[in-house]
Amino acid sequence: MTRQSIGETLAARLYAAETAIDRALVETAMLAALLPAARADAHLSAVTGQRAFDGAAGAIGALSAARSQIVQTHNALAALARKLGLDLLAVGPVDKPGDTPPIGGGGGDGDGPGAWPDPVNNHLPDVVNKPLPYTTDLC
């Protein structure tokens, strides 16, 4: 196994982890948003279900902390990849900060093909990891 292939495997797993955390955050936030409405629709006291709401809110906080940690992991791996000459381009659903011009990964208004998550099929888009071409030219 080459360093390049190891780097590509790590990049794919990193992106999968980032996506999983974001998806869990979305789903948990949707649950937390639904809880007060469900309580009201059932004509229950505001006291009813408070522990469930606190649990969902706590999970959002924990997922936010996990997201912060995975972003730090992303930055550390990107720095290591640059140091080892393994600059990988992870083409995902959104352009990364500093992609000037944007690489075309999306991140627009969230509608149509390539939107994240795909509104038609309700799933996350496929991701392709490609090595950047080696060049000594300055951008």
PDB file of C-alpha atoms in Angstrom:
ATOM      1  CA  MET A   1       0.000   0.000   0.000  1.00  0.00           C
ATOM      2  CA  THR A   2       1.416   3.402  -0.974  1.00  0.00           C
ATOM      3  CA  ARG A   3       1.252   6.544   1.092  1.00  0.00           C
ATOM      4  CA  GLN A   4      -0.973   8.017  -1.599  1.00  0.00           C
ATOM      5  CA  SER A   5      -3.508   5.174  -1.341  1.00  0.00           C
ATOM      6  CA  ILE A   6      -3.387   5.330   2.450  1.00  0.00           C
ATOM      7  CA  GLY A   7      -4.039   9.072   2.252  1.00  0.00           C
ATOM      8  CA  GLU A   8      -6.969   8.526  -0.119  1.00  0.00           C
ATOM      9  CA  THR A   9      -8.455   5.922   2.239  1.00  0.00           C
ATOM     10  CA  LEU A  10      -8.073   8.266   5.213  1.00  0.00           C
ATOM     11  CA  ALA A  11      -9.628  11.144   3.267  1.00  0.00           C
ATOM     12  CA  ALA A  12     -12.646   8.998   2.370  1.00  0.00           C
ATOM     13  CA  ARG A  13     -13.110   7.866   6.002  1.00  0.00           C
ATOM     14  CA  LEU A  14     -12.672  11.421   7.276  1.00  0.00           C
ATOM     15  CA  TYR A  15     -15.326  12.700   4.916  1.00  0.00           C
ATOM     16  CA  ALA A  16     -17.640   9.832   5.910  1.00  0.00           C
ATOM     17  CA  ALA A  17     -17.144  10.693   9.599  1.00  0.00           C
ATOM     18  CA  GLU A  18     -17.811  14.396   8.952  1.00  0.00           C
ATOM     19  CA  THR A  19     -20.945  13.535   7.005  1.00  0.00           C
ATOM     20  CA  ALA A  20     -22.185  11.150   9.697  1.00  0.00           C
ATOM     21  CA  ILE A  21     -21.781  13.760  12.418  1.00  0.00           C
ATOM     22  CA  ASP A  22     -23.527  16.420  10.328  1.00  0.00           C
ATOM     23  CA  ARG A  23     -26.361  14.033   9.487  1.00  0.00           C
ATOM     24  CA  ALA A  24     -26.768  13.070  13.152  1.00  0.00           C
ATOM     25  CA  LEU A  25     -26.798  16.759  14.084  1.00  0.00           C
ATOM     26  CA  VAL A  26     -29.523  17.472  11.505  1.00  0.00           C
ATOM     27  CA  GLU A  27     -31.672  14.539  12.634  1.00  0.00           C
ATOM     28  CA  THR A  28     -31.277  15.363  16.325  1.00  0.00           C
ATOM     29  CA  ALA A  29     -32.085  19.027  15.764  1.00  0.00           C
ATOM     30  CA  MET A  30     -35.193  18.012  13.824  1.00  0.00           C
ATOM     31  CA  LEU A  31     -36.235  15.773  16.733  1.00  0.00           C
ATOM     32  CA  ALA A  32     -35.651  18.584  19.242  1.00  0.00           C
ATOM     33  CA  ALA A  33     -37.691  20.966  17.102  1.00  0.00           C
ATOM     34  CA  LEU A  34     -40.559  18.487  16.895  1.00  0.00           C
ATOM     35  CA  LEU A  35     -40.801  17.719  20.617  1.00  0.00           C
ATOM     36  CA  PRO A  36     -42.497  20.976  21.778  1.00  0.00           C
ATOM     37  CA  ALA A  37     -44.955  20.876  18.873  1.00  0.00           C
ATOM     38  CA  ALA A  38     -45.800  17.221  19.600  1.00  0.00           C
ATOM     39  CA  ARG A  39     -46.392  18.060  23.257  1.00  0.00           C
ATOM     40  CA  ALA A  40     -48.665  20.955  22.337  1.00  0.00           C
ATOM     41  CA  ASP A  41     -50.548  18.917  19.720  1.00  0.00           C
ATOM     42  CA  ALA A  42     -51.178  16.226  22.356  1.00  0.00           C
ATOM     43  CA  HIS A  43     -52.525  18.919  24.760  1.00  0.00           C
ATOM     44  CA  LEU A  44     -49.996  18.010  27.430  1.00  0.00           C
ATOM     45  CA  SER A  45     -48.500  20.202  30.131  1.00  0.00           C
ATOM     46  CA  ALA A  46     -45.256  22.029  29.392  1.00  0.00           C
ATOM     47  CA  VAL A  47     -43.695  19.917  32.146  1.00  0.00           C
ATOM     48  CA  THR A  48     -44.427  16.735  30.210  1.00  0.00           C
ATOM     49  CA  GLY A  49     -41.496  15.559  28.134  1.00  0.00           C
ATOM     50  CA  GLN A  50     -39.016  18.100  29.477  1.00  0.00           C
ATOM     51  CA  ARG A  51     -36.456  15.384  30.230  1.00  0.00           C
ATOM     52  CA  ALA A  52     -36.753  14.118  26.656  1.00  0.00           C
ATOM     53  CA  PHE A  53     -36.242  17.632  25.330  1.00  0.00           C
ATOM     54  CA  ASP A  54     -33.254  18.153  27.645  1.00  0.00           C
ATOM     55  CA  GLY A  55     -31.784  14.880  26.374  1.00  0.00           C
ATOM     56  CA  ALA A  56     -32.163  15.928  22.730  1.00  0.00           C
ATOM     57  CA  ALA A  57     -30.711  19.364  23.476  1.00  0.00           C
ATOM     58  CA  GLY A  58     -27.781  17.740  25.287  1.00  0.00           C
ATOM     59  CA  ALA A  59     -27.212  15.455  22.312  1.00  0.00           C
ATOM     60  CA  ILE A  60     -27.086  18.510  20.034  1.00  0.00           C
ATOM     61  CA  GLY A  61     -24.415  20.005  22.279  1.00  0.00           C
ATOM     62  CA  ALA A  62     -22.424  16.775  22.262  1.00  0.00           C
ATOM     63  CA  LEU A  63     -22.698  16.472  18.476  1.00  0.00           C
ATOM     64  CA  SER A  64     -21.578  20.080  18.115  1.00  0.00           C
ATOM     65  CA  ALA A  65     -18.498  19.277  20.219  1.00  0.00           C
ATOM     66  CA  ALA A  66     -17.892  16.139  18.122  1.00  0.00           C
ATOM     67  CA  ARG A  67     -18.128  18.221  14.958  1.00  0.00           C
ATOM     68  CA  SER A  68     -15.565  20.640  16.343  1.00  0.00           C
ATOM     69  CA  GLN A  69     -13.214  17.740  17.101  1.00  0.00           C
ATOM     70  CA  ILE A  70     -13.600  16.210  13.626  1.00  0.00           C
ATOM     71  CA  VAL A  71     -12.863  19.612  12.059  1.00  0.00           C
ATOM     72  CA  GLN A  72      -9.666  19.757  14.132  1.00  0.00           C
ATOM     73  CA  THR A  73      -8.843  16.239  12.940  1.00  0.00           C
ATOM     74  CA  HIS A  74      -9.481  17.331   9.347  1.00  0.00           C
ATOM     75  CA  ASN A  75      -7.131  20.289   9.719  1.00  0.00           C
ATOM     76  CA  ALA A  76      -4.420  18.145  11.335  1.00  0.00           C
ATOM     77  CA  LEU A  77      -4.641  15.499   8.597  1.00  0.00           C
ATOM     78  CA  ALA A  78      -4.608  18.171   5.873  1.00  0.00           C
ATOM     79  CA  ALA A  79      -1.458  19.699   7.365  1.00  0.00           C
ATOM     80  CA  LEU A  80       0.177  16.274   7.610  1.00  0.00           C
ATOM     81  CA  ALA A  81      -0.788  15.477   4.006  1.00  0.00           C
ATOM     82  CA  ARG A  82       0.802  18.729   2.821  1.00  0.00           C
ATOM     83  CA  LYS A  83       3.925  18.000   4.846  1.00  0.00           C
ATOM     84  CA  LEU A  84       4.202  14.535   3.268  1.00  0.00           C
ATOM     85  CA  GLY A  85       3.410  15.821  -0.221  1.00  0.00           C
ATOM     86  CA  LEU A  86       0.079  14.005  -0.319  1.00  0.00           C
ATOM     87  CA  ASP A  87      -2.214  16.899  -1.132  1.00  0.00           C
ATOM     88  CA  LEU A  88      -5.575  15.250  -1.761  1.00  0.00           C
ATOM     89  CA  LEU A  89      -8.597  16.890  -3.207  1.00  0.00           C
ATOM     90  CA  ALA A  90     -11.770  15.625  -1.564  1.00  0.00           C
ATOM     91  CA  VAL A  91     -14.595  16.551  -3.891  1.00  0.00           C
ATOM     92  CA  GLY A  92     -17.641  16.717  -1.694  1.00  0.00           C
ATOM     93  CA  PRO A  93     -21.041  18.365  -1.613  1.00  0.00           C
ATOM     94  CA  VAL A  94     -19.694  21.823  -0.787  1.00  0.00           C
ATOM     95  CA  ASP A  95     -16.654  23.847  -1.642  1.00  0.00           C
ATOM     96  CA  LYS A  96     -14.098  24.299   1.096  1.00  0.00           C
ATOM     97  CA  PRO A  97     -13.171  27.703   2.512  1.00  0.00           C
ATOM     98  CA  GLY A  98     -10.382  29.085   0.375  1.00  0.00           C
ATOM     99  CA  ASP A  99     -11.470  27.253  -2.805  1.00  0.00           C
ATOM    100  CA  THR A 100     -10.938  30.191  -5.105  1.00  0.00           C
ATOM    101  CA  PRO A 101     -12.319  29.798  -7.610  1.00  0.00           C
ATOM    102  CA  PRO A 102     -14.800  27.251  -6.249  1.00  0.00           C
ATOM    103  CA  ILE A 103     -14.080  23.729  -7.471  1.00  0.00           C
ATOM    104  CA  GLY A 104     -17.735  23.163  -8.265  1.00  0.00           C
ATOM    105  CA  GLY A 105     -18.653  20.904  -5.389  1.00  0.00           C
ATOM    106  CA  GLY A 106     -21.925  22.720  -4.854  1.00  0.00           C
ATOM    107  CA  GLY A 107     -23.040  24.423  -1.698  1.00  0.00           C
ATOM    108  CA  GLY A 108     -25.437  26.743  -3.488  1.00  0.00           C
ATOM    109  CA  ASP A 109     -29.051  27.166  -2.511  1.00  0.00           C
ATOM    110  CA  GLY A 110     -29.520  23.509  -1.602  1.00  0.00           C
ATOM    111  CA  ASP A 111     -31.943  22.714  -4.419  1.00  0.00           C
ATOM    112  CA  GLY A 112     -31.578  20.421  -7.388  1.00  0.00           C
ATOM    113  CA  PRO A 113     -28.925  17.877  -8.375  1.00  0.00           C
ATOM    114  CA  GLY A 114     -25.923  17.753  -6.083  1.00  0.00           C
ATOM    115  CA  ALA A 115     -27.801  19.362  -3.206  1.00  0.00           C
ATOM    116  CA  TRP A 116     -26.923  18.050   0.246  1.00  0.00           C
ATOM    117  CA  PRO A 117     -28.728  15.955   1.281  1.00  0.00           C
ATOM    118  CA  ASP A 118     -30.261  15.080  -2.076  1.00  0.00           C
ATOM    119  CA  PRO A 119     -33.886  16.295  -1.776  1.00  0.00           C
ATOM    120  CA  VAL A 120     -35.116  13.811  -4.379  1.00  0.00           C
ATOM    121  CA  ASN A 121     -33.489  10.621  -3.118  1.00  0.00           C
ATOM    122  CA  ASN A 122     -33.018  11.806   0.502  1.00  0.00           C
ATOM    123  CA  HIS A 123     -29.447  10.545   0.711  1.00  0.00           C
ATOM    124  CA  LEU A 124     -25.975  12.017   0.824  1.00  0.00           C
ATOM    125  CA  PRO A 125     -24.147  12.372  -2.509  1.00  0.00           C
ATOM    126  CA  ASP A 126     -21.325  10.084  -3.551  1.00  0.00           C
ATOM    127  CA  VAL A 127     -17.822  11.413  -3.002  1.00  0.00           C
ATOM    128  CA  VAL A 128     -14.765  11.036  -5.164  1.00  0.00           C
ATOM    129  CA  ASN A 129     -11.270  11.546  -3.812  1.00  0.00           C
ATOM    130  CA  LYS A 130      -8.672  12.480  -6.394  1.00  0.00           C
ATOM    131  CA  PRO A 131      -5.025  13.442  -5.990  1.00  0.00           C
ATOM    132  CA  LEU A 132      -4.138  16.915  -7.125  1.00  0.00           C
ATOM    133  CA  PRO A 133      -1.778  17.016 -10.085  1.00  0.00           C
ATOM    134  CA  TYR A 134       1.785  17.664  -9.026  1.00  0.00           C
ATOM    135  CA  THR A 135       3.014  21.006 -10.261  1.00  0.00           C
ATOM    136  CA  THR A 136       5.646  23.524  -9.278  1.00  0.00           C
ATOM    137  CA  ASP A 137       3.679  26.397 -10.856  1.00  0.00           C
ATOM    138  CA  LEU A 138       2.341  28.970  -8.451  1.00  0.00           C
ATOM    139  CA  CYS A 139      -1.380  29.560  -8.434  1.00  0.00           C
TER     140      CYS A 139
END
